[in-house]
XYZ file of C-alpha atoms in Angstrom:
347
model
C -4.798 147.379 -123.665
C -4.711 144.409 -121.309
C -3.809 145.171 -117.597
C -3.980 143.189 -114.484
C -7.591 144.278 -113.737
C -8.651 143.067 -117.183
C -7.078 139.648 -116.693
C -8.660 139.170 -113.316
C -11.922 140.152 -114.587
C -11.721 137.957 -117.697
C -10.567 135.010 -115.538
C -13.462 135.429 -113.178
C -16.029 135.760 -116.054
C -14.569 132.528 -117.815
C -14.833 130.681 -114.545
C -18.514 131.565 -114.091
C -19.378 130.689 -117.586
C -17.782 127.347 -117.411
C -19.718 126.767 -114.179
C -22.901 127.950 -115.765
C -22.842 127.108 -119.441
C -26.267 128.817 -120.121
C -24.974 132.145 -119.037
C -23.967 134.794 -121.677
C -20.756 136.942 -121.383
C -22.676 139.847 -119.970
C -24.580 137.724 -117.423
C -21.378 135.978 -116.287
C -19.130 138.816 -115.559
C -18.581 139.868 -111.789
C -20.568 142.803 -110.377
C -18.779 146.138 -111.050
C -19.117 148.786 -108.546
C -17.833 152.256 -109.587
C -16.883 153.820 -106.409
C -14.807 157.019 -105.978
C -10.999 157.264 -105.988
C -8.984 157.645 -102.866
C -10.422 157.256 -99.359
C -13.806 155.976 -100.834
C -12.122 153.058 -102.655
C -10.094 152.149 -99.555
C -13.281 152.390 -97.225
C -15.252 150.188 -99.642
C -12.605 147.669 -100.322
C -12.129 147.320 -96.494
C -15.745 147.322 -95.204
C -18.514 147.376 -97.846
C -17.117 144.647 -100.208
C -16.396 142.212 -97.480
C -19.864 142.751 -95.824
C -21.383 142.200 -99.444
C -19.508 139.066 -100.096
C -20.093 137.449 -96.595
C -23.996 137.932 -97.152
C -23.955 136.796 -100.701
C -21.982 133.430 -100.844
C -18.702 135.225 -101.699
C -20.070 136.669 -104.996
C -17.631 138.139 -107.288
C -17.231 141.951 -107.406
C -14.760 144.302 -108.978
C -14.261 147.832 -107.726
C -13.747 150.417 -110.660
C -12.867 153.668 -108.943
C -13.402 156.972 -111.103
C -15.231 160.359 -110.927
C -18.920 160.496 -111.303
C -18.877 162.279 -114.728
C -16.525 159.321 -116.003
C -19.013 156.806 -114.678
C -21.853 158.553 -116.571
C -19.775 158.782 -119.812
C -18.768 155.096 -119.402
C -22.283 154.022 -119.144
C -23.695 156.327 -121.765
C -21.096 154.643 -124.298
C -22.573 151.208 -123.785
C -26.108 151.845 -122.595
C -27.423 148.475 -123.897
C -24.665 146.450 -122.253
C -23.185 148.764 -119.530
C -19.816 147.818 -118.145
C -20.933 149.076 -114.745
C -23.598 147.676 -112.428
C -23.651 150.177 -109.539
C -22.761 153.823 -109.568
C -21.914 156.162 -106.789
C -22.855 159.828 -107.310
C -22.807 163.194 -105.542
C -25.861 165.536 -106.003
C -24.982 167.017 -109.272
C -23.920 163.909 -111.207
C -26.911 162.036 -109.739
C -29.344 164.569 -111.280
C -27.611 164.162 -114.567
C -27.646 160.347 -114.336
C -31.408 160.409 -113.560
C -32.112 162.841 -116.345
C -30.391 160.819 -118.842
C -32.368 157.629 -117.922
C -29.336 155.496 -117.084
C -30.325 154.290 -113.619
C -33.023 151.832 -112.507
C -35.568 152.882 -109.849
C -34.422 151.292 -106.499
C -36.790 148.440 -105.363
C -37.876 150.123 -102.180
C -40.366 147.473 -101.388
C -37.698 144.835 -101.206
C -35.392 146.819 -99.134
C -34.831 145.863 -95.397
C -32.995 149.116 -94.606
C -34.572 151.923 -96.768
C -37.356 152.793 -94.301
C -34.732 153.206 -91.610
C -32.863 156.058 -93.617
C -33.433 159.694 -92.612
C -35.882 161.344 -94.790
C -33.254 163.204 -96.910
C -31.642 160.070 -97.722
C -34.807 158.131 -99.012
C -34.303 158.659 -102.782
C -36.353 156.099 -104.919
C -34.057 156.667 -107.727
C -31.012 155.599 -105.638
C -30.823 156.000 -101.765
C -28.001 157.882 -99.961
C -25.815 155.831 -97.705
C -23.581 158.593 -96.760
C -23.274 162.314 -96.179
C -20.067 164.137 -97.217
C -18.668 167.466 -95.534
C -16.240 169.777 -97.162
C -14.195 172.312 -95.149
C -10.752 173.670 -94.789
C -7.768 171.198 -94.527
C -4.262 172.381 -93.427
C -0.892 171.121 -92.408
C -0.594 171.967 -88.536
C 3.220 171.526 -88.747
C 3.656 174.493 -91.135
C 0.517 176.540 -90.283
C 0.463 177.276 -86.588
C -2.691 179.449 -86.676
C -5.654 177.368 -87.951
C -7.532 178.804 -90.846
C -11.215 180.008 -89.986
C -12.457 181.274 -93.389
C -12.430 180.282 -97.019
C -11.038 183.758 -97.511
C -7.698 182.630 -95.622
C -6.558 180.825 -98.842
C -5.757 184.127 -100.313
C -3.554 185.325 -97.531
C -0.122 186.367 -98.815
C 1.775 183.964 -96.353
C 0.179 181.083 -98.238
C 1.816 181.958 -101.661
C 2.776 178.617 -103.398
C 1.191 176.555 -100.636
C -2.502 176.226 -101.744
C -4.096 173.267 -103.466
C -7.516 172.972 -105.116
C -9.202 170.365 -107.382
C -10.547 171.005 -110.689
C -14.457 171.355 -111.292
C -14.872 167.776 -112.444
C -15.390 166.858 -108.771
C -18.080 167.974 -106.430
C -15.538 169.277 -103.983
C -14.162 171.723 -106.614
C -17.497 172.902 -108.010
C -19.122 173.175 -104.572
C -16.099 175.129 -103.197
C -16.070 177.542 -106.062
C -19.817 178.183 -105.553
C -19.093 179.175 -101.939
C -16.218 181.409 -103.161
C -18.810 182.980 -105.584
C -21.096 183.675 -102.888
C -18.459 185.256 -100.714
C -17.960 187.954 -103.464
C -21.841 188.425 -104.254
C -22.494 185.615 -106.651
C -24.592 182.403 -106.219
C -25.378 179.025 -107.796
C -26.638 181.043 -110.935
C -23.712 183.569 -110.983
C -20.320 182.015 -110.847
C -18.377 184.947 -112.306
C -17.280 186.516 -108.893
C -15.818 182.994 -108.214
C -13.692 183.050 -111.284
C -12.608 186.418 -110.552
C -11.411 185.388 -107.159
C -9.723 182.269 -108.592
C -7.681 184.495 -110.936
C -6.454 186.479 -107.832
C -5.705 183.087 -106.103
C -3.176 182.127 -108.831
C -0.029 183.266 -106.922
C -0.937 181.080 -103.939
C -1.671 178.001 -106.015
C 0.845 175.207 -105.789
C -1.353 172.611 -107.360
C -4.553 171.836 -109.191
C -5.452 168.194 -108.380
C -7.424 166.058 -110.890
C -9.639 164.734 -108.139
C -10.140 164.515 -104.328
C -7.870 161.452 -104.027
C -5.108 163.143 -105.967
C -5.532 166.265 -103.553
C -4.907 164.114 -100.567
C -1.673 162.704 -102.157
C -0.383 166.131 -102.482
C -0.769 166.555 -98.751
C 0.974 163.304 -98.075
C 3.855 164.351 -100.454
C 4.098 167.791 -98.696
C 3.462 169.681 -101.980
C 0.551 171.724 -100.449
C -0.112 172.966 -96.876
C -3.806 174.247 -97.298
C -6.830 173.471 -99.378
C -10.624 172.813 -99.396
C -10.882 169.143 -98.502
C -13.429 166.299 -97.759
C -13.583 165.452 -93.964
C -13.360 161.662 -94.400
C -10.471 161.812 -96.793
C -8.504 163.872 -94.278
C -9.210 161.421 -91.406
C -7.665 158.672 -93.438
C -4.550 160.754 -93.945
C -4.413 161.471 -90.181
C -4.543 157.663 -89.446
C -1.547 157.318 -91.625
C 0.473 159.818 -89.595
C 0.137 162.709 -92.203
C 0.148 166.103 -90.454
C -3.209 167.411 -91.509
C -6.258 168.877 -89.729
C -9.795 169.812 -90.752
C -11.869 172.800 -89.702
C -15.350 173.907 -90.616
C -14.968 177.665 -92.220
C -17.089 180.308 -90.461
C -19.132 180.658 -93.608
C -20.348 176.976 -93.043
C -18.988 173.751 -94.300
C -20.506 172.203 -97.551
C -22.566 169.136 -96.881
C -24.150 166.965 -99.433
C -25.378 163.547 -99.749
C -23.854 160.654 -101.821
C -26.448 158.388 -103.594
C -25.972 154.817 -104.878
C -27.687 153.567 -108.085
C -28.528 150.360 -109.953
C -27.311 151.132 -113.660
C -30.211 150.487 -116.212
C -29.731 147.256 -118.264
C -27.197 145.888 -115.732
C -26.933 142.124 -116.176
C -26.407 141.857 -112.443
C -29.466 143.803 -111.002
C -30.050 141.427 -108.086
C -26.438 141.653 -106.878
C -26.321 145.321 -107.485
C -29.485 145.571 -105.164
C -27.707 143.541 -102.490
C -24.604 145.603 -102.661
C -26.658 148.638 -102.000
C -28.724 147.003 -99.145
C -25.265 146.257 -97.510
C -24.196 150.043 -97.805
C -27.475 150.951 -96.048
C -27.154 148.452 -93.251
C -26.454 149.605 -89.666
C -23.493 147.393 -89.482
C -21.697 148.732 -92.432
C -22.547 152.305 -91.754
C -21.418 152.033 -88.062
C -18.185 150.539 -89.065
C -17.628 153.204 -91.663
C -18.346 155.916 -89.124
C -15.436 154.886 -87.023
C -11.722 155.748 -87.454
C -10.122 155.856 -89.991
C -13.001 156.376 -92.434
C -15.348 158.710 -90.429
C -18.016 158.614 -93.147
C -21.323 160.386 -91.898
C -24.068 157.727 -91.799
C -27.611 158.141 -92.919
C -29.266 155.054 -91.243
C -31.334 156.391 -88.269
C -30.425 153.450 -86.325
C -26.803 154.536 -86.283
C -26.290 157.383 -83.790
C -23.348 159.736 -84.649
C -20.457 159.300 -82.377
C -16.819 159.627 -81.949
C -14.981 162.220 -84.077
C -17.794 162.899 -86.125
C -19.983 163.928 -83.207
C -16.976 165.951 -81.794
C -15.980 167.813 -84.868
C -19.124 167.889 -87.173
C -22.559 167.479 -85.430
C -23.948 165.385 -82.779
C -26.904 164.316 -84.976
C -28.529 164.983 -88.276
C -30.579 167.833 -86.906
C -27.480 169.708 -85.786
C -25.791 168.953 -89.116
C -28.571 170.364 -91.200
C -28.543 173.581 -89.002
C -24.791 174.084 -89.105
C -23.918 173.306 -92.587
C -24.396 174.743 -96.158
C -26.554 172.773 -98.693
C -26.202 173.857 -102.084
C -28.852 173.805 -105.080
C -27.354 171.400 -107.447
C -30.306 171.546 -109.603
C -29.353 175.116 -110.398
C -25.528 174.350 -110.483
C -26.057 171.704 -113.189
C -27.645 174.181 -115.632
C -24.143 175.801 -116.235
C -21.663 173.214 -114.702
C -20.420 171.963 -118.092
C -19.575 175.392 -119.165
C -17.884 176.197 -115.767
C -15.633 173.017 -116.136
C -14.677 174.137 -119.757
C -13.824 177.711 -118.449
C -11.853 176.439 -115.530
C -9.726 174.053 -117.639
C -9.060 177.053 -120.103
C -8.321 179.762 -117.608
C -6.827 177.972 -114.481
C -3.411 176.712 -115.635
C -0.267 176.591 -113.548
């Protein structure tokens, strides 16, 4: 199937091959960056991509937004000639990608910014340019008393108003682990979480395919309350959508997002330069401001504005206040959880 993106990519590739006749098709194609859908795509299109192109002679780049699990499947389907050069992953998928040997070690010695990252973000298999935080999201026009706990999603007054995502996303899986913990479970015992999900069904208005689709449901007024990503909610607020974020009393979920050069990429050098741009103080400072409000990892970027007011004034406070999950343990059973969720949670 030929679509607009395919035509654009082909045109750019043919142009490069004409200018440099010694290049093969794989070598000539633009840099392909698989970012996430929704607010991530918007933030990277508006800030990271322009910074990368400005520093690299207007180099060609294509964003290919998709979930981490789809990125991994796409690369595995063509490991010798991958259609993606740079992948973005939350903790669980990052461990999978590294375990399946589809990422290149990050050339730490070449990097200008790696040494300035906080210790938790210095991953030699792919550094972390951002932290993400998951809490409760609600519509203040329809919910006058702000929620304070994950347990509020089960309140009778929210019948037919709750949205969640499926377990393909880190948001969905991470939230279900916290629900399991509330009922005596853990990263190794998810059964109490699924039992609680069964009880939540009368309140469910929608199960979104991904966090971007969940944000759209708020925008369309189809849901009034859900687990949600902090930065995704801020972009909705900037558009005038009535929505607020609160950290539940059990602790909001915090996790780092890592960025990786794909093994066998024909664009390794450009991939490295895109990652360098994502680690730079300039890009992280801009992404920390409204409407993106992405939590930075470069120690030269002090947290400020809405992030300092709502989340944490620095990384020390963030690590103290928020919940960090054991994704190595979660990954041991995650595929089975996804299958079970798709089988049991249908509206």
